[in-house]
Short mmCIF file of C-alpha atoms in Angstrom, two decimals:
data_model
loop_
_atom_site.label_atom_id
_atom_site.label_comp_id
_atom_site.label_asym_id
_atom_site.label_seq_id
_atom_site.Cartn_x
_atom_site.Cartn_y
_atom_site.Cartn_z
CA MET S 1 -166.10 -181.49 144.81
CA ALA S 2 -166.71 -184.80 146.49
CA TYR S 3 -167.91 -184.47 150.06
CA SER S 4 -168.17 -187.11 152.77
CA GLU S 5 -171.52 -188.65 153.64
CA LYS S 6 -171.36 -187.15 157.13
CA LEU S 7 -170.87 -183.68 155.70
CA ILE S 8 -173.75 -184.05 153.28
CA GLU S 9 -175.98 -185.39 156.06
CA HIS S 10 -175.19 -182.39 158.26
CA TYR S 11 -175.71 -180.04 155.32
CA GLU S 12 -179.01 -181.53 154.19
CA ASN S 13 -180.42 -182.10 157.67
CA PRO S 14 -178.61 -179.60 159.84
CA LYS S 15 -179.08 -179.98 163.60
CA ASN S 16 -179.92 -177.11 165.92
CA VAL S 17 -180.71 -174.37 163.42
CA GLY S 18 -182.22 -171.38 165.17
CA ALA S 19 -181.72 -168.67 167.72
CA LEU S 20 -181.55 -168.32 171.49
CA ASP S 21 -182.42 -165.10 173.31
CA LYS S 22 -179.18 -163.18 173.18
CA GLU S 23 -180.26 -160.98 176.11
CA ASP S 24 -180.56 -164.05 178.36
CA PRO S 25 -177.63 -163.98 180.83
CA GLU S 26 -177.27 -167.75 180.47
CA VAL S 27 -176.80 -167.45 176.71
CA GLY S 28 -173.48 -166.80 175.02
CA THR S 29 -173.44 -165.63 171.40
CA GLY S 30 -170.57 -165.82 168.92
CA LEU S 31 -170.79 -164.10 165.53
CA VAL S 32 -167.75 -164.66 163.36
CA GLY S 33 -166.78 -164.29 159.72
CA ALA S 34 -167.75 -161.64 157.18
CA PRO S 35 -170.22 -161.51 154.28
CA ALA S 36 -167.46 -160.39 151.90
CA CYS S 37 -165.51 -163.55 152.73
CA GLY S 38 -168.52 -165.69 151.94
CA ASP S 39 -169.13 -167.05 155.42
CA VAL S 40 -170.70 -165.80 158.63
CA MET S 41 -171.48 -168.06 161.58
CA ARG S 42 -173.61 -167.28 164.58
CA LEU S 43 -173.32 -169.87 167.29
CA GLN S 44 -175.13 -169.67 170.62
CA ILE S 45 -174.91 -171.70 173.80
CA LYS S 46 -177.25 -171.81 176.80
CA VAL S 47 -175.45 -172.76 179.99
CA LYS S 48 -177.09 -174.07 183.15
CA ASP S 49 -175.03 -175.03 186.20
CA GLY S 50 -171.88 -175.05 184.10
CA ILE S 51 -173.31 -177.43 181.51
CA ILE S 52 -174.21 -176.44 177.95
CA GLU S 53 -177.82 -177.54 177.82
CA ASP S 54 -178.63 -176.11 174.40
CA ALA S 55 -176.79 -174.85 171.32
CA LYS S 56 -178.12 -173.19 168.19
CA PHE S 57 -176.59 -171.83 165.03
CA LYS S 58 -177.30 -169.90 161.86
CA THR S 59 -174.71 -169.85 159.11
CA PHE S 60 -174.29 -168.01 155.84
CA GLY S 61 -171.73 -170.00 153.95
CA CYS S 62 -170.98 -172.99 151.80
CA GLY S 63 -172.08 -176.52 152.57
CA SER S 64 -168.93 -177.20 154.59
CA ALA S 65 -169.51 -174.14 156.74
CA ILE S 66 -173.10 -175.15 157.44
CA ALA S 67 -172.08 -178.74 158.23
CA SER S 68 -169.21 -177.57 160.49
CA SER S 69 -171.54 -175.39 162.54
CA SER S 70 -174.19 -178.11 162.75
CA LEU S 71 -171.59 -180.59 164.01
CA ALA S 72 -170.22 -178.04 166.48
CA THR S 73 -173.63 -177.52 168.08
CA GLU S 74 -174.07 -181.29 168.37
CA TRP S 75 -170.77 -181.66 170.14
CA LEU S 76 -171.37 -178.72 172.47
CA LYS S 77 -174.56 -180.02 173.97
CA GLY S 78 -174.01 -181.76 177.32
CA LYS S 79 -170.42 -180.55 177.66
CA THR S 80 -169.16 -178.27 180.41
CA VAL S 81 -167.93 -174.89 179.25
CA ASP S 82 -164.35 -175.96 179.97
CA GLU S 83 -164.78 -179.14 177.93
CA ALA S 84 -166.30 -177.13 175.09
CA GLU S 85 -163.18 -175.00 174.94
CA THR S 86 -161.11 -178.04 174.03
CA ILE S 87 -162.94 -178.55 170.71
CA LYS S 88 -160.40 -177.92 167.97
CA ASN S 89 -160.93 -177.17 164.31
CA SER S 90 -158.87 -180.22 163.37
CA MET S 91 -161.41 -182.46 165.15
CA ILE S 92 -164.24 -180.97 163.08
CA ALA S 93 -162.23 -181.20 159.86
CA GLU S 94 -161.41 -184.83 160.58
CA GLU S 95 -164.96 -185.80 161.50
CA LEU S 96 -166.40 -184.27 158.30
CA ASN S 97 -163.41 -185.22 156.18
CA LEU S 98 -163.16 -181.65 154.88
CA PRO S 99 -161.14 -181.16 151.71
CA PRO S 100 -158.07 -178.89 152.17
CA VAL S 101 -159.73 -175.81 150.63
CA LYS S 102 -162.53 -176.09 153.18
CA ILE S 103 -160.41 -176.30 156.34
CA HIS S 104 -161.13 -172.63 157.00
CA CYS S 105 -164.79 -173.59 157.60
CA SER S 106 -163.73 -175.67 160.60
CA VAL S 107 -161.48 -172.85 161.79
CA LEU S 108 -164.48 -170.56 161.68
CA ALA S 109 -166.52 -173.06 163.72
CA GLU S 110 -163.81 -173.18 166.40
CA ASP S 111 -163.73 -169.37 166.44
CA ALA S 112 -167.51 -169.31 166.82
CA ILE S 113 -167.37 -171.68 169.81
CA LYS S 114 -164.63 -169.62 171.50
CA SER S 115 -166.50 -166.42 170.79
CA ALA S 116 -169.76 -167.75 172.25
CA ILE S 117 -167.96 -168.94 175.39
CA ALA S 118 -166.19 -165.59 175.77
CA ASP S 119 -169.52 -163.79 175.45
CA PHE S 120 -171.10 -166.05 178.06
CA ARG S 121 -168.22 -165.52 180.49
CA SER S 122 -168.22 -161.77 180.09
CA LYS S 123 -171.95 -161.72 180.79
CA GLN S 124 -171.40 -163.77 183.93
CA SER S 125 -168.65 -161.52 185.25
CA ALA S 126 -170.67 -158.44 184.32
CA ARG S 127 -173.57 -159.84 186.30
CA ARG S 128 -171.40 -160.35 189.36
CA THR S 129 -170.30 -156.72 189.26
CA LEU S 130 -173.68 -155.46 188.12
CA ALA S 131 -174.85 -154.30 191.53
CA SER S 132 -171.97 -151.87 191.93
CA GLU S 133 -171.57 -150.84 188.28
CA PRO S 134 -174.62 -151.12 186.02
CA GLU S 135 -173.63 -151.42 182.38
CA ALA S 136 -175.69 -151.15 179.23
CA GLN S 137 -175.01 -153.59 176.47
CA GLY S 138 -174.38 -151.87 173.12
CA ALA S 139 -177.29 -152.08 170.73
CA THR S 140 -175.23 -152.57 167.62
CA PRO S 141 -174.34 -156.13 166.85
CA ARG S 142 -170.70 -156.88 166.60
CA ALA S 143 -168.65 -159.66 165.20
CA ALA S 144 -166.28 -161.47 167.48
CA GLU S 145 -162.88 -160.03 168.01
CA MET J 1 -192.17 -185.42 128.47
CA ALA J 2 -190.44 -186.67 131.59
CA ILE J 3 -187.66 -184.44 132.88
CA GLN J 4 -184.15 -185.92 132.77
CA PHE J 5 -182.01 -185.35 135.86
CA PRO J 6 -179.80 -183.56 136.50
CA ILE J 7 -181.25 -180.74 134.42
CA TYR J 8 -178.50 -179.12 132.36
CA MET J 9 -178.57 -175.34 132.65
CA ASP J 10 -174.92 -174.49 132.19
CA ASN J 11 -174.87 -173.86 128.44
CA HIS J 12 -172.22 -171.13 128.74
CA ALA J 13 -169.75 -173.77 129.86
CA THR J 14 -170.51 -176.12 127.02
CA THR J 15 -173.46 -177.42 125.02
CA PRO J 16 -174.44 -180.96 124.14
CA VAL J 17 -173.80 -182.05 120.56
CA ASP J 18 -176.97 -181.74 118.52
CA PRO J 19 -177.94 -185.21 117.20
CA ARG J 20 -177.97 -183.78 113.65
CA VAL J 21 -174.37 -182.68 114.15
CA LEU J 22 -173.31 -186.09 115.39
CA GLU J 23 -174.98 -187.75 112.41
CA ALA J 24 -173.09 -185.52 110.01
CA MET J 25 -169.78 -186.28 111.72
CA LEU J 26 -169.94 -190.07 111.97
CA PRO J 27 -168.95 -190.99 108.38
CA TYR J 28 -165.76 -188.95 108.78
CA PHE J 29 -164.48 -191.21 111.55
CA THR J 30 -164.68 -194.41 109.51
CA GLY J 31 -165.29 -194.52 105.74
CA LYS J 32 -164.24 -190.94 105.04
CA PHE J 33 -161.27 -190.85 107.39
CA GLY J 34 -158.78 -189.30 104.97
CA ASN J 35 -156.23 -186.61 105.73
CA ALA J 36 -157.39 -183.36 104.15
CA ALA J 37 -153.78 -182.65 103.20
CA SER J 38 -153.44 -185.85 101.13
CA ARG J 39 -153.49 -184.65 97.54
CA SER J 40 -152.82 -187.99 95.87
CA HIS J 41 -155.97 -190.05 96.45
CA ALA J 42 -159.74 -189.98 96.87
CA TYR J 43 -159.61 -190.30 100.68
CA GLY J 44 -157.76 -187.01 100.86
CA TRP J 45 -159.96 -185.33 98.26
CA THR J 46 -163.13 -186.33 100.09
CA ALA J 47 -161.80 -184.91 103.35
CA GLU J 48 -160.56 -181.74 101.64
CA GLU J 49 -163.93 -181.23 100.01
CA ALA J 50 -165.72 -181.55 103.36
CA VAL J 51 -163.33 -179.03 104.89
CA SER J 52 -163.85 -176.53 102.04
CA LYS J 53 -167.59 -176.81 102.37
CA ALA J 54 -167.28 -176.31 106.10
CA ARG J 55 -165.24 -173.16 105.59
CA GLU J 56 -168.00 -171.74 103.39
CA THR J 57 -170.75 -172.44 105.91
CA ILE J 58 -168.82 -171.04 108.86
CA ALA J 59 -167.78 -167.97 106.83
CA LYS J 60 -171.44 -167.38 106.06
CA LEU J 61 -172.42 -167.65 109.71
CA ILE J 62 -170.11 -164.81 110.73
CA GLY J 63 -170.53 -162.72 107.58
CA ALA J 64 -167.05 -163.34 106.20
CA SER J 65 -166.76 -162.67 102.47
CA ASN J 66 -164.04 -165.22 101.78
CA PRO J 67 -164.04 -168.81 103.12
CA LYS J 68 -160.24 -168.72 103.21
CA GLU J 69 -160.55 -166.29 106.08
CA ILE J 70 -161.53 -169.22 108.30
CA VAL J 71 -158.51 -170.81 110.00
CA PHE J 72 -159.41 -173.97 111.86
CA THR J 73 -157.99 -174.45 115.35
CA SER J 74 -158.54 -176.67 118.36
CA GLY J 75 -160.94 -174.16 119.94
CA ALA J 76 -161.28 -170.60 121.11
CA THR J 77 -158.42 -170.65 123.60
CA GLU J 78 -156.05 -171.47 120.77
CA SER J 79 -157.75 -168.92 118.51
CA ASP J 80 -157.35 -166.20 121.15
CA ASN J 81 -153.70 -167.07 121.67
CA LEU J 82 -153.03 -167.14 117.93
CA ALA J 83 -154.80 -163.83 117.31
CA LEU J 84 -153.04 -161.89 120.06
CA LYS J 85 -149.60 -163.46 119.98
CA GLY J 86 -149.64 -163.84 116.20
CA VAL J 87 -150.51 -160.18 115.57
CA ALA J 88 -148.22 -158.88 118.31
CA GLU J 89 -145.28 -160.80 116.92
CA PHE J 90 -145.91 -160.05 113.25
CA TYR J 91 -146.38 -156.33 113.72
CA LYS J 92 -143.81 -155.78 116.47
CA GLU J 93 -141.94 -153.25 114.32
CA LYS J 94 -145.15 -151.22 114.00
CA GLY J 95 -146.13 -151.00 117.63
CA ASN J 96 -146.31 -152.68 121.00
CA HIS J 97 -149.67 -151.75 122.48
CA ILE J 98 -152.80 -153.87 122.91
CA ILE J 99 -156.14 -152.75 124.32
CA THR J 100 -158.57 -155.17 125.95
CA THR J 101 -161.10 -155.23 128.79
CA VAL J 102 -161.03 -156.47 132.37
CA VAL J 103 -163.95 -158.85 131.77
CA GLU J 104 -162.39 -160.92 128.98
CA HIS J 105 -161.99 -164.67 129.23
CA LYS J 106 -158.76 -165.91 130.80
CA ALA J 107 -157.60 -167.04 127.36
CA ILE J 108 -157.29 -163.34 126.49
CA LEU J 109 -156.21 -161.99 129.88
CA ASP J 110 -153.50 -164.56 130.48
CA THR J 111 -152.23 -164.20 126.92
CA CYS J 112 -152.01 -160.45 127.51
CA LYS J 113 -150.08 -161.03 130.73
CA ARG J 114 -147.56 -163.14 128.87
CA LEU J 115 -147.21 -160.47 126.18
CA GLU J 116 -146.60 -157.88 128.90
CA LYS J 117 -143.74 -160.02 130.21
CA GLN J 118 -142.32 -159.96 126.70
CA GLY J 119 -142.34 -156.16 126.67
CA TYR J 120 -145.72 -155.35 125.13
CA GLU J 121 -147.99 -152.83 126.78
CA VAL J 122 -151.58 -153.72 127.52
CA THR J 123 -154.43 -151.39 128.50
CA TYR J 124 -157.26 -153.12 130.35
CA LEU J 125 -160.45 -151.09 129.95
CA ASN J 126 -162.95 -151.02 132.78
CA VAL J 127 -166.63 -151.77 132.32
CA ASP J 128 -169.72 -150.11 133.76
CA LYS J 129 -172.04 -151.70 136.31
CA GLU J 130 -173.78 -153.62 133.54
CA GLY J 131 -170.50 -155.06 132.37
CA LEU J 132 -170.36 -152.94 129.23
CA VAL J 133 -167.35 -151.24 127.66
CA ASP J 134 -167.68 -147.61 126.61
CA PRO J 135 -166.52 -147.28 122.96
CA ASP J 136 -165.26 -143.82 123.86
CA ASP J 137 -162.82 -145.42 126.28
CA VAL J 138 -161.50 -147.50 123.40
CA ARG J 139 -161.01 -144.34 121.34
CA LYS J 140 -159.16 -142.59 124.17
CA ALA J 141 -156.89 -145.57 124.80
CA ILE J 142 -155.64 -145.85 121.22
CA THR J 143 -152.13 -144.48 120.68
CA ASP J 144 -149.83 -144.48 117.65
CA ARG J 145 -148.25 -147.62 119.11
CA THR J 146 -151.56 -149.54 119.30
CA LEU J 147 -151.70 -152.69 117.18
CA LEU J 148 -154.85 -154.39 118.30
CA VAL J 149 -158.06 -153.98 120.29
CA SER J 150 -159.61 -157.19 121.66
CA VAL J 151 -163.15 -157.06 123.03
CA MET J 152 -165.42 -160.07 123.52
CA LEU J 153 -168.79 -160.20 121.77
CA ALA J 154 -170.64 -161.41 124.86
CA ASN J 155 -169.52 -162.15 128.38
CA ASN J 156 -169.55 -165.74 129.56
CA GLU J 157 -170.63 -164.94 133.12
CA VAL J 158 -173.17 -162.14 132.93
CA GLY J 159 -174.06 -162.33 129.23
CA SER J 160 -173.41 -158.64 128.55
CA VAL J 161 -173.26 -158.00 124.80
CA GLN J 162 -170.54 -155.48 123.93
CA PRO J 163 -171.00 -152.70 121.33
CA ILE J 164 -168.65 -154.35 118.83
CA GLY J 165 -170.13 -152.45 115.86
CA GLU J 166 -169.38 -149.10 117.49
CA ILE J 167 -165.91 -150.18 118.54
CA GLY J 168 -165.31 -151.44 114.98
CA LYS J 169 -166.04 -147.99 113.57
CA ILE J 170 -163.41 -146.50 115.84
CA THR J 171 -160.72 -149.10 115.20
CA ARG J 172 -161.26 -148.88 111.46
CA GLU J 173 -161.05 -145.09 111.54
CA LYS J 174 -157.87 -145.21 113.62
CA GLY J 175 -156.29 -147.97 111.55
CA VAL J 176 -155.87 -150.50 114.35
CA LEU J 177 -156.99 -154.12 114.22
CA LEU J 178 -160.06 -155.39 116.07
CA HIS J 179 -160.25 -158.89 117.49
CA SER J 180 -163.38 -160.27 119.12
CA ASP J 181 -163.74 -163.44 121.14
CA ALA J 182 -167.20 -164.21 119.78
CA VAL J 183 -167.60 -167.61 121.44
CA GLN J 184 -170.63 -166.86 123.63
CA GLY J 185 -172.55 -164.68 121.21
CA ILE J 186 -172.44 -166.58 117.93
CA GLY J 187 -175.90 -167.67 116.85
CA LYS J 188 -177.47 -165.83 119.80
CA VAL J 189 -176.95 -162.18 118.96
CA PRO J 190 -176.17 -160.52 115.62
CA PHE J 191 -172.54 -160.83 114.59
CA ASP J 192 -171.16 -159.89 111.20
CA VAL J 193 -167.46 -159.32 110.67
CA GLU J 194 -168.06 -157.13 107.61
CA LYS J 195 -170.77 -154.92 109.06
CA MET J 196 -168.94 -154.62 112.38
CA ASN J 197 -165.44 -154.11 110.94
CA VAL J 198 -164.03 -157.04 112.87
CA ASP J 199 -160.60 -158.16 111.65
CA LEU J 200 -160.11 -161.27 113.76
CA ALA J 201 -162.70 -163.38 115.58
CA SER J 202 -162.49 -166.49 117.75
CA VAL J 203 -165.24 -169.08 117.53
CA THR J 204 -165.61 -172.53 119.06
CA ALA J 205 -167.95 -175.36 118.09
CA HIS J 206 -168.80 -176.71 121.53
CA LYS J 207 -170.74 -173.61 122.63
CA MET J 208 -173.06 -173.96 119.64
CA TYR J 209 -174.03 -177.63 119.85
CA GLY J 210 -170.98 -178.83 117.96
CA PRO J 211 -168.16 -181.05 119.24
CA LYS J 212 -165.36 -180.07 121.63
CA GLY J 213 -161.84 -179.67 120.34
CA VAL J 214 -162.55 -177.65 117.22
CA GLY J 215 -162.94 -173.95 116.55
CA CYS J 216 -161.64 -171.30 114.23
CA LEU J 217 -160.00 -167.95 114.00
CA TYR J 218 -161.41 -165.59 111.42
CA VAL J 219 -158.53 -163.67 109.85
CA ARG J 220 -159.49 -160.88 107.45
CA ARG J 221 -157.88 -161.14 104.02
CA SER J 222 -158.68 -157.76 102.54
CA LYS J 223 -159.19 -154.19 103.63
CA PRO J 224 -157.07 -154.63 105.60
CA ARG J 225 -155.23 -157.88 105.00
CA VAL J 226 -154.33 -159.16 108.44
CA ARG J 227 -151.05 -160.99 108.84
CA LEU J 228 -149.95 -163.02 111.79
CA THR J 229 -147.04 -165.15 112.86
CA ALA J 230 -147.91 -168.82 113.30
CA GLN J 231 -147.47 -169.99 116.86
CA MET J 232 -146.92 -173.64 116.02
CA ASP J 233 -144.40 -174.96 113.54
CA GLY J 234 -145.20 -177.83 111.23
CA GLY J 235 -146.66 -178.65 107.86
CA GLY J 236 -147.92 -175.16 107.12
CA HIS J 237 -151.60 -176.07 107.14
CA GLU J 238 -154.35 -173.46 107.21
CA PHE J 239 -152.61 -170.99 104.91
CA GLY J 240 -149.47 -171.19 106.99
CA MET J 241 -151.18 -169.86 110.08
CA ARG J 242 -151.87 -173.09 111.97
CA SER J 243 -149.98 -176.29 111.36
CA GLY J 244 -151.42 -179.65 112.29
CA THR J 245 -153.54 -182.28 110.56
CA LEU J 246 -157.09 -181.03 110.35
CA ASN J 247 -159.70 -182.53 112.66
CA VAL J 248 -162.02 -183.38 109.78
CA PRO J 249 -164.90 -184.99 111.73
CA GLY J 250 -164.78 -182.06 114.16
CA ILE J 251 -164.76 -179.52 111.34
CA VAL J 252 -167.71 -181.25 109.66
CA GLY J 253 -169.60 -181.16 112.97
CA PHE J 254 -168.67 -177.51 113.50
CA ALA J 255 -170.07 -176.68 110.05
CA LYS J 256 -173.26 -178.64 110.65
CA ALA J 257 -173.73 -176.73 113.92
CA ALA J 258 -173.19 -173.48 111.99
CA GLU J 259 -175.71 -174.52 109.33
CA ILE J 260 -178.32 -175.20 112.02
CA MET J 261 -177.57 -171.80 113.58
CA LEU J 262 -178.04 -170.10 110.21
CA GLN J 263 -181.47 -171.65 109.84
CA GLU J 264 -182.73 -171.62 113.41
CA SER J 265 -180.91 -169.04 115.50
CA GLU J 266 -183.50 -166.32 115.12
CA ALA J 267 -186.36 -168.49 116.36
CA GLU J 268 -184.11 -170.10 118.94
CA SER J 269 -183.04 -166.78 120.46
CA LYS J 270 -186.69 -165.85 120.90
CA LYS J 271 -187.37 -169.16 122.62
CA LEU J 272 -184.35 -168.80 124.91
CA PHE J 273 -185.41 -165.27 125.81
CA ALA J 274 -188.93 -166.44 126.69
CA LEU J 275 -187.57 -169.24 128.89
CA ARG J 276 -185.10 -166.91 130.57
CA GLU J 277 -187.83 -164.39 131.35
CA ARG J 278 -190.12 -167.14 132.64
CA LEU J 279 -187.42 -168.12 135.14
CA ARG J 280 -186.42 -164.57 136.04
CA THR J 281 -189.95 -163.29 136.67
CA ARG J 282 -190.82 -166.20 138.91
CA LEU J 283 -187.65 -165.91 140.98
CA MET J 284 -188.11 -162.17 141.38
CA LYS J 285 -191.79 -162.43 142.18
CA GLU J 286 -191.54 -165.13 144.80
CA LEU J 287 -188.29 -164.17 146.51
CA ASP J 288 -187.18 -160.86 147.96
CA GLU J 289 -183.66 -159.46 147.59
CA VAL J 290 -182.85 -161.05 144.25
CA LYS J 291 -180.52 -159.00 142.06
CA VAL J 292 -179.84 -159.57 138.39
CA ASN J 293 -176.17 -159.07 137.51
CA GLY J 294 -175.46 -157.48 134.15
CA SER J 295 -177.49 -155.61 131.57
CA MET J 296 -181.14 -156.32 130.85
CA ASP J 297 -181.04 -154.54 127.47
CA ASN J 298 -177.77 -155.88 126.09
CA ARG J 299 -177.75 -159.46 127.23
CA LEU J 300 -177.54 -162.96 125.79
CA PRO J 301 -181.09 -164.31 125.61
CA GLY J 302 -180.29 -167.51 127.53
CA ASN J 303 -178.25 -165.91 130.30
CA LEU J 304 -179.51 -165.27 133.80
CA ASN J 305 -176.93 -164.33 136.42
CA VAL J 306 -178.56 -163.54 139.73
CA SER J 307 -177.48 -162.97 143.30
CA PHE J 308 -179.71 -164.35 146.02
CA SER J 309 -178.67 -162.09 148.90
CA PHE J 310 -177.83 -163.74 152.24
CA VAL J 311 -177.38 -167.17 150.65
CA GLU J 312 -173.97 -168.48 149.63
CA GLY J 313 -173.70 -169.69 146.04
CA GLU J 314 -172.02 -173.01 146.59
CA ALA J 315 -174.43 -173.94 149.36
CA LEU J 316 -177.30 -173.18 147.00
CA MET J 317 -175.74 -175.27 144.25
CA MET J 318 -175.42 -178.16 146.68
CA ALA J 319 -179.08 -177.72 147.55
CA ILE J 320 -180.14 -177.77 143.90
CA LYS J 321 -177.87 -180.60 142.86
CA ASP J 322 -180.53 -181.82 140.45
CA VAL J 323 -179.69 -178.78 138.35
CA ALA J 324 -176.32 -178.16 136.69
CA VAL J 325 -175.50 -174.45 137.01
CA SER J 326 -172.44 -172.46 138.08
CA SER J 327 -171.67 -169.74 140.58
CA GLY J 328 -169.44 -166.69 140.93
CA SER J 329 -168.77 -167.70 144.49
CA ALA J 330 -165.18 -168.20 145.50
CA CYS J 331 -166.07 -171.52 147.03
CA THR J 332 -166.62 -172.98 143.59
CA SER J 333 -163.23 -172.01 142.25
CA ALA J 334 -159.83 -173.41 143.07
CA SER J 335 -158.50 -169.89 143.60
CA LEU J 336 -160.94 -169.03 146.42
CA GLU J 337 -161.51 -165.64 144.81
CA PRO J 338 -164.99 -164.56 143.79
CA SER J 339 -165.71 -163.74 140.16
CA TYR J 340 -163.42 -161.07 138.69
CA VAL J 341 -166.16 -160.16 136.22
CA LEU J 342 -168.68 -159.32 138.96
CA HIS J 343 -165.92 -157.51 140.83
CA ALA J 344 -165.15 -155.38 137.76
CA MET J 345 -168.84 -154.44 137.53
CA GLY J 346 -168.76 -153.17 141.10
CA VAL J 347 -170.78 -156.03 142.53
CA GLY J 348 -169.74 -156.42 146.17
CA ASP J 349 -167.95 -159.57 147.27
CA ASP J 350 -170.96 -160.53 149.42
CA LEU J 351 -173.26 -160.52 146.38
CA ALA J 352 -170.64 -162.20 144.22
CA HIS J 353 -170.59 -165.03 146.74
CA SER J 354 -174.36 -165.28 146.34
CA SER J 355 -174.44 -165.40 142.55
CA ILE J 356 -175.72 -168.20 140.37
CA ARG J 357 -175.42 -168.37 136.59
CA PHE J 358 -178.18 -170.09 134.69
CA GLY J 359 -177.28 -170.79 131.06
CA ILE J 360 -180.41 -171.78 129.19
CA GLY J 361 -179.93 -173.64 125.94
CA ARG J 362 -181.52 -175.28 122.92
CA PHE J 363 -182.71 -178.38 124.72
CA ASN J 364 -184.24 -176.79 127.83
CA THR J 365 -188.02 -176.90 128.15
CA GLU J 366 -190.71 -174.93 129.94
CA GLU J 367 -191.24 -177.90 132.27
CA GLU J 368 -187.58 -177.75 133.25
CA ILE J 369 -187.74 -174.01 133.85
CA ASP J 370 -190.75 -174.43 136.11
CA TYR J 371 -189.10 -177.26 138.00
CA VAL J 372 -185.92 -175.23 138.50
CA ALA J 373 -187.88 -172.16 139.60
CA ASP J 374 -189.80 -174.20 142.22
CA LEU J 375 -186.63 -175.85 143.46
CA VAL J 376 -184.57 -172.67 143.69
CA ILE J 377 -187.33 -170.73 145.42
CA GLY J 378 -187.78 -173.48 148.02
CA LYS J 379 -184.07 -173.92 148.69
CA VAL J 380 -183.30 -170.20 148.89
CA LYS J 381 -186.03 -169.90 151.51
CA LYS J 382 -184.63 -172.86 153.44
CA LEU J 383 -181.08 -171.47 153.35
CA ARG J 384 -182.29 -168.03 154.37
CA ASP J 385 -184.00 -169.56 157.38
CA MET J 386 -180.52 -170.76 158.27
CA SER J 387 -178.77 -167.49 157.45
CA PRO J 388 -177.86 -165.08 160.26
CA LEU J 389 -177.57 -162.32 157.65
CA TYR J 390 -181.14 -162.73 156.46
CA GLU J 391 -182.34 -162.63 160.07
CA MET J 392 -180.37 -159.43 160.70
CA PHE J 393 -181.67 -157.92 157.47
CA LYS J 394 -185.24 -158.72 158.52
CA GLU J 395 -184.60 -157.08 161.90
CA GLY J 396 -183.66 -153.94 160.00
CA ILE J 397 -179.95 -154.08 160.76
CA ASP J 398 -177.75 -152.46 158.13
CA LEU J 399 -175.21 -155.18 157.42
CA ASN J 400 -172.73 -152.59 156.21
CA SER J 401 -172.72 -150.97 159.65
CA VAL J 402 -171.59 -154.17 161.32
CA GLN J 403 -167.91 -154.48 162.07
CA TRP J 404 -167.12 -157.86 160.58
CA ALA J 405 -163.97 -159.69 161.48
CA ALA J 406 -162.51 -160.46 158.08
CA HIS J 407 -160.56 -163.65 158.00
#
């Protein structure tokens, strides 16, 4: 399969590979996909004063999946959470010139972004209500809904 | 010797033409270009003589007693189609049942599907976790309506070598025909149509260092005499079983490839085995969570099919683009489904996605093996550093306990 130069660059030199502390209240974590489907993405954002100051990912998947998550973390950094929510899979697919059979990789990246934001928001609202109703976070990891 | 890039390690897909084969073929494109069916002049006689000699050599390679049992075709897909459809049609008054396995090549499986649409019944036998068929299952599946059993000699993905000799005893005893797609195993593991009671066998030249576009179907002539209905109408070539002007240069190349196999296959298989083991032991020593797919005891010497857990196959192939290999990952196929062969062996979809097939061949060297081992080990480590699954595995999380959102 012939891939675009941008895709190959992101695949060979992926940006922002790594992990953020998922217990940190300022960090939102999204884990989407399934091993049996051949791709799993974990995307994390660290938000300070409403701005995404850092983003990290780890991806099990094909070259397009790795490139899509690398690009997503690049785009997230510096955006507000609301701006981040407007990132669409079609934008990722267009930027990397994904072939039709690989569009699902960009869909997964969008899901990962949404899932990370949802996790961050639920942590924030949990923190606000924490004083009245302490809640323990489940120890088992879970994929995004 | 300097290594040539990309390193070719996909010899189950096809093999390069051996220079000795090419040399033998060349005169038959120009000076000796005659039509083997021309009976009236020397051009035809020369071509016919080359074809007869080729029949003898190829018959010898597979243990056939009569050279006329070799029917030249365009390759194994045609041979498989001719064997199954030809037998099914010819013997349709006698029965309507065919037995095969779930791990056959698509040339067999899709032919069987078409026959089912035409009213034939097909039993698809399962394989064990090593990809092997139980001969007892063949025995149990045979009914009084069974015409033919078709089992491959060796699997193209995982290299499992089927017990054709044992199956042959059963089919002979029960009086049903045995066909074997022998493409992957010829010249690599023992194959003898007489000793193994094989009645029909498909062979192709391009998997044994011969040219593409030529192969044959072995059709037994005595005890029992196998009949089949031709699937192509025309000049009645090849004893009425396959019409079409013979591809004389191809047939000459096919025979030269067979001659080389007759002389060198024993030593070559040992060499391939040594190279395969050199690669396997290094990968397994220097990486954790590497699983070999298929049988270690009954396996093609040059085949190594391995799953590198937590790394996706296509991503790994992109990372080792200096090496030509293939993967059972869905991402490498147009269908987006992982390998049906691995699936049939009970390999989970996650490991199927992580599988790579190395097909080591005649022209691979120790230097190449070492280069590939270094490269693969480095890239698997790099991709695992990027893999959330490997991180979770290292943290002791049971990945099966995670509720994944399938998509």
